PDB file of C-alpha atoms and ligand atoms in Angstrom:
ATOM      1  CA  MET V   8      22.089  28.989  27.158  1.00  0.00           C
ATOM      2  CA  ALA V   9      22.904  29.760  23.816  1.00  0.00           C
ATOM      3  CA  LEU V  10      21.071  32.543  22.166  1.00  0.00           C
ATOM      4  CA  HIS V  11      18.552  31.511  19.469  1.00  0.00           C
ATOM      5  CA  ILE V  12      16.931  33.478  16.524  1.00  0.00           C
ATOM      6  CA  HIS V  13      13.711  32.670  15.209  1.00  0.00           C
ATOM      7  CA  PRO V  14      12.218  34.465  12.193  1.00  0.00           C
ATOM      8  CA  SER V  15       8.817  34.506  12.094  1.00  0.00           C
ATOM      9  CA  ILE V  16       7.291  33.163   8.800  1.00  0.00           C
ATOM     10  CA  LEU V  17       4.113  35.925   9.751  1.00  0.00           C
ATOM     11  CA  ALA V  18       6.131  38.430   7.869  1.00  0.00           C
ATOM     12  CA  ALA V  19       7.120  35.797   4.626  1.00  0.00           C
ATOM     13  CA  ASP V  20       5.318  35.361   1.450  1.00  0.00           C
ATOM     14  CA  PHE V  21       2.181  32.941   2.449  1.00  0.00           C
ATOM     15  CA  ALA V  22       2.075  31.666  -1.304  1.00  0.00           C
ATOM     16  CA  ASN V  23       5.856  30.740  -1.255  1.00  0.00           C
ATOM     17  CA  LEU V  24       6.466  29.240   2.498  1.00  0.00           C
ATOM     18  CA  GLU V  25       8.741  26.459   1.273  1.00  0.00           C
ATOM     19  CA  ARG V  26      11.009  28.820  -0.619  1.00  0.00           C
ATOM     20  CA  GLU V  27      10.934  31.563   2.051  1.00  0.00           C
ATOM     21  CA  LEU V  28      12.089  28.642   4.513  1.00  0.00           C
ATOM     22  CA  GLN V  29      15.275  28.486   2.095  1.00  0.00           C
ATOM     23  CA  ARG V  30      16.110  32.276   2.678  1.00  0.00           C
ATOM     24  CA  ILE V  31      16.604  31.450   6.855  1.00  0.00           C
ATOM     25  CA  GLY V  32      19.038  28.898   6.681  1.00  0.00           C
ATOM     26  CA  GLU V  33      21.333  30.713   9.378  1.00  0.00           C
ATOM     27  CA  ALA V  34      18.852  30.954  11.956  1.00  0.00           C
ATOM     28  CA  ASP V  35      17.799  28.638  14.744  1.00  0.00           C
ATOM     29  CA  LEU V  36      14.453  27.727  14.338  1.00  0.00           C
ATOM     30  CA  VAL V  37      11.082  29.132  12.633  1.00  0.00           C
ATOM     31  CA  HIS V  38       8.753  30.759  14.483  1.00  0.00           C
ATOM     32  CA  VAL V  39       4.945  29.901  13.331  1.00  0.00           C
ATOM     33  CA  ASP V  40       2.299  32.093  14.425  1.00  0.00           C
ATOM     34  CA  VAL V  41      -1.189  30.486  14.824  1.00  0.00           C
ATOM     35  CA  MET V  42      -4.230  32.826  14.791  1.00  0.00           C
ATOM     36  CA  ASP V  43      -7.739  32.037  15.326  1.00  0.00           C
ATOM     37  CA  ASN V  44      -9.590  35.232  14.844  1.00  0.00           C
ATOM     38  CA  HIS V  45     -10.801  34.893  18.413  1.00  0.00           C
ATOM     39  CA  PHE V  46      -8.224  35.038  20.861  1.00  0.00           C
ATOM     40  CA  VAL V  47      -6.396  37.725  18.215  1.00  0.00           C
ATOM     41  CA  PRO V  48      -8.491  39.690  15.658  1.00  0.00           C
ATOM     42  CA  ASN V  49      -6.293  37.935  12.607  1.00  0.00           C
ATOM     43  CA  LEU V  50      -6.289  34.359  11.104  1.00  0.00           C
ATOM     44  CA  THR V  51      -2.992  32.840   9.896  1.00  0.00           C
ATOM     45  CA  LEU V  52      -2.998  29.011   9.229  1.00  0.00           C
ATOM     46  CA  GLY V  53      -3.808  26.083  11.257  1.00  0.00           C
ATOM     47  CA  LEU V  54      -2.770  22.216  11.773  1.00  0.00           C
ATOM     48  CA  PRO V  55      -2.841  21.052   8.068  1.00  0.00           C
ATOM     49  CA  VAL V  56      -0.237  23.937   7.302  1.00  0.00           C
ATOM     50  CA  VAL V  57       1.716  23.193  10.276  1.00  0.00           C
ATOM     51  CA  GLU V  58       2.129  19.538   9.483  1.00  0.00           C
ATOM     52  CA  ARG V  59       3.319  20.374   5.884  1.00  0.00           C
ATOM     53  CA  LEU V  60       5.533  22.921   7.162  1.00  0.00           C
ATOM     54  CA  ALA V  61       6.987  20.277   9.857  1.00  0.00           C
ATOM     55  CA  GLU V  62       7.872  18.131   6.607  1.00  0.00           C
ATOM     56  CA  VAL V  63       9.601  20.521   4.408  1.00  0.00           C
ATOM     57  CA  SER V  64      11.308  22.934   6.837  1.00  0.00           C
ATOM     58  CA  PRO V  65      15.058  22.396   7.426  1.00  0.00           C
ATOM     59  CA  LEU V  66      14.740  24.045  10.535  1.00  0.00           C
ATOM     60  CA  PRO V  67      12.529  23.045  13.305  1.00  0.00           C
ATOM     61  CA  LEU V  68       9.291  24.536  14.238  1.00  0.00           C
ATOM     62  CA  ASP V  69       8.783  26.738  17.084  1.00  0.00           C
ATOM     63  CA  LEU V  70       4.748  27.735  17.273  1.00  0.00           C
ATOM     64  CA  HIS V  71       3.061  30.167  19.003  1.00  0.00           C
ATOM     65  CA  LEU V  72      -0.744  29.511  19.395  1.00  0.00           C
ATOM     66  CA  MET V  73      -2.750  32.544  19.659  1.00  0.00           C
ATOM     67  CA  ILE V  74      -5.799  30.680  19.706  1.00  0.00           C
ATOM     68  CA  ASP V  75      -8.848  30.231  22.569  1.00  0.00           C
ATOM     69  CA  ASP V  76      -9.078  26.919  23.754  1.00  0.00           C
ATOM     70  CA  PRO V  77      -5.201  25.911  24.014  1.00  0.00           C
ATOM     71  CA  ASP V  78      -5.963  23.165  26.315  1.00  0.00           C
ATOM     72  CA  ARG V  79      -7.758  21.562  23.635  1.00  0.00           C
ATOM     73  CA  TRP V  80      -5.654  21.966  20.445  1.00  0.00           C
ATOM     74  CA  ALA V  81      -1.889  22.415  22.025  1.00  0.00           C
ATOM     75  CA  PRO V  82      -1.388  18.434  22.171  1.00  0.00           C
ATOM     76  CA  ASP V  83      -2.496  18.095  18.348  1.00  0.00           C
ATOM     77  CA  TYR V  84       0.003  20.902  17.817  1.00  0.00           C
ATOM     78  CA  ALA V  85       2.849  19.138  19.751  1.00  0.00           C
ATOM     79  CA  ALA V  86       1.910  15.780  17.518  1.00  0.00           C
ATOM     80  CA  ALA V  87       2.182  17.623  14.362  1.00  0.00           C
ATOM     81  CA  GLY V  88       5.972  17.561  14.160  1.00  0.00           C
ATOM     82  CA  ALA V  89       7.118  21.085  15.784  1.00  0.00           C
ATOM     83  CA  ALA V  90      10.261  21.481  18.333  1.00  0.00           C
ATOM     84  CA  SER V  91       8.314  23.835  20.783  1.00  0.00           C
ATOM     85  CA  VAL V  92       4.647  24.485  21.554  1.00  0.00           C
ATOM     86  CA  THR V  93       3.995  28.029  23.108  1.00  0.00           C
ATOM     87  CA  PHE V  94       0.308  29.037  24.196  1.00  0.00           C
ATOM     88  CA  HIS V  95      -1.150  32.056  26.171  1.00  0.00           C
ATOM     89  CA  ALA V  96      -1.574  31.964  29.863  1.00  0.00           C
ATOM     90  CA  GLU V  97      -4.850  34.212  29.092  1.00  0.00           C
ATOM     91  CA  ALA V  98      -6.603  31.863  27.137  1.00  0.00           C
ATOM     92  CA  ALA V  99      -5.282  28.665  29.088  1.00  0.00           C
ATOM     93  CA  ARG V 100      -7.935  27.096  31.436  1.00  0.00           C
ATOM     94  CA  ASP V 101      -5.165  24.457  32.831  1.00  0.00           C
ATOM     95  CA  ALA V 102      -1.820  25.588  31.734  1.00  0.00           C
ATOM     96  CA  VAL V 103       0.363  23.354  33.778  1.00  0.00           C
ATOM     97  CA  ALA V 104      -1.819  20.458  32.620  1.00  0.00           C
ATOM     98  CA  THR V 105      -1.382  21.628  28.878  1.00  0.00           C
ATOM     99  CA  ALA V 106       2.321  22.066  29.232  1.00  0.00           C
ATOM    100  CA  ARG V 107       2.431  18.422  30.884  1.00  0.00           C
ATOM    101  CA  ALA V 108       0.415  17.011  27.661  1.00  0.00           C
ATOM    102  CA  ILE V 109       3.229  18.810  25.069  1.00  0.00           C
ATOM    103  CA  ARG V 110       5.765  17.491  27.265  1.00  0.00           C
ATOM    104  CA  ALA V 111       4.233  14.024  26.912  1.00  0.00           C
ATOM    105  CA  ARG V 112       4.853  14.209  23.390  1.00  0.00           C
ATOM    106  CA  GLY V 113       8.433  14.992  23.588  1.00  0.00           C
ATOM    107  CA  VAL V 114       7.942  18.616  22.659  1.00  0.00           C
ATOM    108  CA  ARG V 115       9.191  21.791  24.589  1.00  0.00           C
ATOM    109  CA  ALA V 116       6.277  23.629  26.356  1.00  0.00           C
ATOM    110  CA  GLY V 117       5.860  27.349  26.135  1.00  0.00           C
ATOM    111  CA  LEU V 118       4.102  29.780  28.212  1.00  0.00           C
ATOM    112  CA  ALA V 119       3.283  33.276  26.722  1.00  0.00           C
ATOM    113  CA  LEU V 120       2.058  36.683  28.411  1.00  0.00           C
ATOM    114  CA  LYS V 121       0.471  39.617  26.796  1.00  0.00           C
ATOM    115  CA  PRO V 122       2.348  42.976  27.502  1.00  0.00           C
ATOM    116  CA  ALA V 123      -0.355  43.664  30.399  1.00  0.00           C
ATOM    117  CA  SER V 124       0.226  39.828  31.795  1.00  0.00           C
ATOM    118  CA  SER V 125       1.706  39.733  35.189  1.00  0.00           C
ATOM    119  CA  ALA V 126       4.443  36.839  35.451  1.00  0.00           C
ATOM    120  CA  ASP V 127       3.961  36.919  39.163  1.00  0.00           C
ATOM    121  CA  GLN V 128       1.594  33.716  39.485  1.00  0.00           C
ATOM    122  CA  TRP V 129       3.942  31.683  37.451  1.00  0.00           C
ATOM    123  CA  LEU V 130       6.925  32.111  39.065  1.00  0.00           C
ATOM    124  CA  PRO V 131       6.535  29.313  41.331  1.00  0.00           C
ATOM    125  CA  LEU V 132       5.580  27.253  38.430  1.00  0.00           C
ATOM    126  CA  LEU V 133       8.641  27.703  35.976  1.00  0.00           C
ATOM    127  CA  ASP V 134       9.849  24.286  36.319  1.00  0.00           C
ATOM    128  CA  GLU V 135       6.399  23.199  34.407  1.00  0.00           C
ATOM    129  CA  PHE V 136       7.736  24.733  31.232  1.00  0.00           C
ATOM    130  CA  ASP V 137      10.488  24.910  28.896  1.00  0.00           C
ATOM    131  CA  LEU V 138      10.072  28.381  27.373  1.00  0.00           C
ATOM    132  CA  LEU V 139       8.356  32.160  28.559  1.00  0.00           C
ATOM    133  CA  LEU V 140       7.577  34.108  25.826  1.00  0.00           C
ATOM    134  CA  VAL V 141       7.289  37.713  27.129  1.00  0.00           C
ATOM    135  CA  MET V 142       4.970  39.392  24.300  1.00  0.00           C
ATOM    136  CA  THR V 143       6.801  42.688  23.221  1.00  0.00           C
ATOM    137  CA  VAL V 144       3.627  43.648  21.273  1.00  0.00           C
ATOM    138  CA  GLU V 145       0.276  43.051  21.439  1.00  0.00           C
ATOM    139  CA  PRO V 146      -0.057  39.790  19.822  1.00  0.00           C
ATOM    140  CA  GLY V 147      -1.941  39.525  16.460  1.00  0.00           C
ATOM    141  CA  PHE V 148       0.315  41.328  13.727  1.00  0.00           C
ATOM    142  CA  GLY V 149       3.664  41.912  12.706  1.00  0.00           C
ATOM    143  CA  GLY V 150       5.605  45.020  12.073  1.00  0.00           C
ATOM    144  CA  GLN V 151       4.788  47.028  15.365  1.00  0.00           C
ATOM    145  CA  GLU V 152       6.742  48.924  17.535  1.00  0.00           C
ATOM    146  CA  PHE V 153       8.705  47.100  20.586  1.00  0.00           C
ATOM    147  CA  MET V 154       7.165  47.786  23.953  1.00  0.00           C
ATOM    148  CA  ALA V 155      10.001  48.510  26.150  1.00  0.00           C
ATOM    149  CA  GLU V 156       7.669  48.751  29.168  1.00  0.00           C
ATOM    150  CA  THR V 157       7.553  44.810  29.239  1.00  0.00           C
ATOM    151  CA  MET V 158      11.325  44.782  30.075  1.00  0.00           C
ATOM    152  CA  PRO V 159      11.092  44.365  33.852  1.00  0.00           C
ATOM    153  CA  LYS V 160       8.768  41.574  33.262  1.00  0.00           C
ATOM    154  CA  LEU V 161      11.512  39.865  31.490  1.00  0.00           C
ATOM    155  CA  ALA V 162      14.382  40.668  33.839  1.00  0.00           C
ATOM    156  CA  GLN V 163      11.818  39.425  36.658  1.00  0.00           C
ATOM    157  CA  LEU V 164      11.475  35.959  35.084  1.00  0.00           C
ATOM    158  CA  ALA V 165      15.387  35.904  34.337  1.00  0.00           C
ATOM    159  CA  ASP V 166      16.269  36.501  38.009  1.00  0.00           C
ATOM    160  CA  ALA V 167      13.665  33.936  38.809  1.00  0.00           C
ATOM    161  CA  ALA V 168      15.445  31.531  36.448  1.00  0.00           C
ATOM    162  CA  ALA V 169      18.829  32.304  37.405  1.00  0.00           C
ATOM    163  CA  ARG V 170      18.054  31.819  41.205  1.00  0.00           C
ATOM    164  CA  GLU V 171      16.799  28.350  40.386  1.00  0.00           C
ATOM    165  CA  GLY V 172      19.641  27.529  38.109  1.00  0.00           C
ATOM    166  CA  ARG V 173      16.882  26.820  35.503  1.00  0.00           C
ATOM    167  CA  ASP V 174      18.126  26.589  31.609  1.00  0.00           C
ATOM    168  CA  LEU V 175      14.882  28.559  30.709  1.00  0.00           C
ATOM    169  CA  ARG V 176      14.255  30.030  27.273  1.00  0.00           C
ATOM    170  CA  LEU V 177      13.251  33.217  27.486  1.00  0.00           C
ATOM    171  CA  GLN V 178      11.603  34.437  24.396  1.00  0.00           C
ATOM    172  CA  VAL V 179      10.690  37.982  23.050  1.00  0.00           C
ATOM    173  CA  ASP V 180       8.353  38.393  20.052  1.00  0.00           C
ATOM    174  CA  GLY V 181       7.450  41.482  18.532  1.00  0.00           C
ATOM    175  CA  GLY V 182       9.160  44.493  17.072  1.00  0.00           C
ATOM    176  CA  ILE V 183      12.620  43.110  17.312  1.00  0.00           C
ATOM    177  CA  SER V 184      15.215  44.441  14.963  1.00  0.00           C
ATOM    178  CA  PRO V 185      19.008  45.335  15.311  1.00  0.00           C
ATOM    179  CA  ARG V 186      17.915  48.325  17.273  1.00  0.00           C
ATOM    180  CA  THR V 187      15.833  46.772  19.864  1.00  0.00           C
ATOM    181  CA  ILE V 188      17.547  43.449  20.310  1.00  0.00           C
ATOM    182  CA  GLY V 189      20.297  44.378  22.955  1.00  0.00           C
ATOM    183  CA  ILE V 190      17.492  45.835  25.070  1.00  0.00           C
ATOM    184  CA  ALA V 191      15.812  42.142  25.288  1.00  0.00           C
ATOM    185  CA  ALA V 192      18.965  40.390  25.757  1.00  0.00           C
ATOM    186  CA  GLU V 193      20.430  42.907  28.620  1.00  0.00           C
ATOM    187  CA  ASN V 194      17.054  42.155  30.533  1.00  0.00           C
ATOM    188  CA  GLY V 195      17.342  38.305  30.008  1.00  0.00           C
ATOM    189  CA  ALA V 196      16.244  37.185  27.047  1.00  0.00           C
ATOM    190  CA  ASN V 197      17.823  34.216  24.900  1.00  0.00           C
ATOM    191  CA  SER V 198      15.428  33.289  22.194  1.00  0.00           C
ATOM    192  CA  PHE V 199      14.262  36.220  19.944  1.00  0.00           C
ATOM    193  CA  VAL V 200      11.834  36.433  17.272  1.00  0.00           C
ATOM    194  CA  ALA V 201      11.678  38.572  14.391  1.00  0.00           C
ATOM    195  CA  GLY V 202       9.197  38.956  11.516  1.00  0.00           C
ATOM    196  CA  SER V 203       9.531  42.092   9.540  1.00  0.00           C
ATOM    197  CA  SER V 204      13.017  43.105  10.133  1.00  0.00           C
ATOM    198  CA  ILE V 205      14.547  39.525   8.526  1.00  0.00           C
ATOM    199  CA  PHE V 206      11.571  38.733   5.930  1.00  0.00           C
ATOM    200  CA  GLY V 207      11.495  42.577   5.046  1.00  0.00           C
ATOM    201  CA  SER V 208      15.686  42.405   4.646  1.00  0.00           C
ATOM    202  CA  ALA V 209      17.117  42.299   1.106  1.00  0.00           C
ATOM    203  CA  ASP V 210      19.785  39.950   2.780  1.00  0.00           C
ATOM    204  CA  PRO V 211      18.225  37.976   5.576  1.00  0.00           C
ATOM    205  CA  GLY V 212      21.068  35.839   6.324  1.00  0.00           C
ATOM    206  CA  ALA V 213      23.052  39.210   7.001  1.00  0.00           C
ATOM    207  CA  THR V 214      20.138  40.445   9.249  1.00  0.00           C
ATOM    208  CA  ILE V 215      20.222  37.395  11.505  1.00  0.00           C
ATOM    209  CA  ARG V 216      24.110  37.518  11.622  1.00  0.00           C
ATOM    210  CA  GLU V 217      23.522  41.533  12.905  1.00  0.00           C
ATOM    211  CA  LEU V 218      20.658  40.524  15.258  1.00  0.00           C
ATOM    212  CA  ARG V 219      22.849  37.666  16.940  1.00  0.00           C
ATOM    213  CA  ASP V 220      25.951  39.704  17.089  1.00  0.00           C
ATOM    214  CA  ALA V 221      24.046  42.724  18.741  1.00  0.00           C
ATOM    215  CA  ALA V 222      22.378  40.459  21.241  1.00  0.00           C
ATOM    216  CA  GLN V 223      25.737  38.801  22.040  1.00  0.00           C
ATOM    217  CA  ARG V 224      27.346  42.189  22.374  1.00  0.00           C
ATOM    218  CA  ALA V 225      24.445  43.566  24.829  1.00  0.00           C
ATOM    219  CA  LEU V 226      24.888  40.158  26.863  1.00  0.00           C
ATOM    220  CA  GLU V 227      28.568  40.703  26.857  1.00  0.00           C
ATOM    221  CA  ALA V 228      28.119  44.306  28.180  1.00  0.00           C
ATOM    222  CA  ALA V 229      25.549  43.485  30.934  1.00  0.00           C
ATOM    223  CA  PRO V 230      26.035  42.382  34.442  1.00  0.00           C
ATOM    224  CA  GLN V 231      25.835  38.497  34.932  1.00  0.00           C
ATOM    225  CA  ARG V 232      22.674  37.690  36.739  1.00  0.00           C
TER     226      ARG V 232
HETATM  227  O1  5RP A 978       3.503  36.728  17.452  1.00  0.00           O
HETATM  228  C1  5RP A 978       3.640  37.676  16.696  1.00  0.00           C
HETATM  229  C2  5RP A 978       2.746  38.877  16.396  1.00  0.00           C
HETATM  230  O2  5RP A 978       1.607  38.738  17.320  1.00  0.00           O
HETATM  231  C3  5RP A 978       4.630  37.717  15.631  1.00  0.00           C
HETATM  232  O3  5RP A 978       5.630  36.521  16.158  1.00  0.00           O
HETATM  233  C4  5RP A 978       5.533  39.092  15.844  1.00  0.00           C
HETATM  234  O4  5RP A 978       4.460  40.165  15.712  1.00  0.00           O
HETATM  235  C5  5RP A 978       6.589  39.285  14.841  1.00  0.00           C
HETATM  236  O5  5RP A 978       6.593  40.253  13.824  1.00  0.00           O
HETATM  237  P1  5RP A 978       7.526  41.542  14.001  1.00  0.00           P
HETATM  238  O6  5RP A 978       9.230  40.967  14.234  1.00  0.00           O
HETATM  239  O7  5RP A 978       7.295  42.044  12.357  1.00  0.00           O
HETATM  240  O8  5RP A 978       6.961  42.180  15.077  1.00  0.00           O
HETATM  241 FE1  FE2 A 979       4.667  35.149  17.497  1.00  0.00          FE
END
C-alpha cells in the first residue's frame, strides 16, 4: 500500500478554503473534519460546505465525521462527492450497515476509533471497511500532542490486515509531524493526516515532502509484517 498524506483543513484559513486547497497540491487527499458540537465539543462545517469543497478541490476529499448518528448522516456525506467517509465506532448504532451504505454509493468506508477504544471487536470485521482510523489525539481539536500509547492498537490492526492479505488503509490523525510520523509508519500506518504541521508551515509543499520521506524511511527501516 502506498503512503498517503492528507492535510487537514481544520488548520486552514476557513475564510479562504479554496485558496488554501491550492497550497497542498503535493498531497494525496484532503482531510475534512466534520464536527457537530455533540459527539465532540467543537463545531466546524456540514453538508453544504462539503458539497462545494468537492466541486472546487483539486484533491479527492477524505471526510472524518465526528458526529452523533452517523448511521443517519454518513450516506448523505458519501453522496456529497467524497472519496472516503470515516465515522466513529463510538457513535454508530450499526457500523457494518453504515459502512455498507457508504460503499453502496461507490465511496470508501472508514471506521474511526478514539484513543481509549479497543480494536478487538472489529478484528473479525475488517472486510467491511476500506479504512481504519486510529485517533492519535482525543478528537475535537487540532494542535494537540501525539499520543504514542495508541501505537499498540495500530500495530494490532496492521498485523490483522497483513494476516488476511488485506490492502487496508490504516490512518492516523492528530499530532502528526515530521517528528512523530515515523513512529506511526513503523507501527503500520499508511495514511497520515496532518493539520497544523502542514498549514502552519511557510512552505506546505516542502512539509508534505518531508512527511512523506520520513514515513518512507521509517517504513523501510522497520521489520516486514
Ligand atoms: O480530527 C482531527 C481533530 O479531531 C484533526 O484531523 C486533527 O486534529 C488534525 O490536526 P493536527 O494535525 O493539528 O493535530
Ligand atoms: Fe480528523
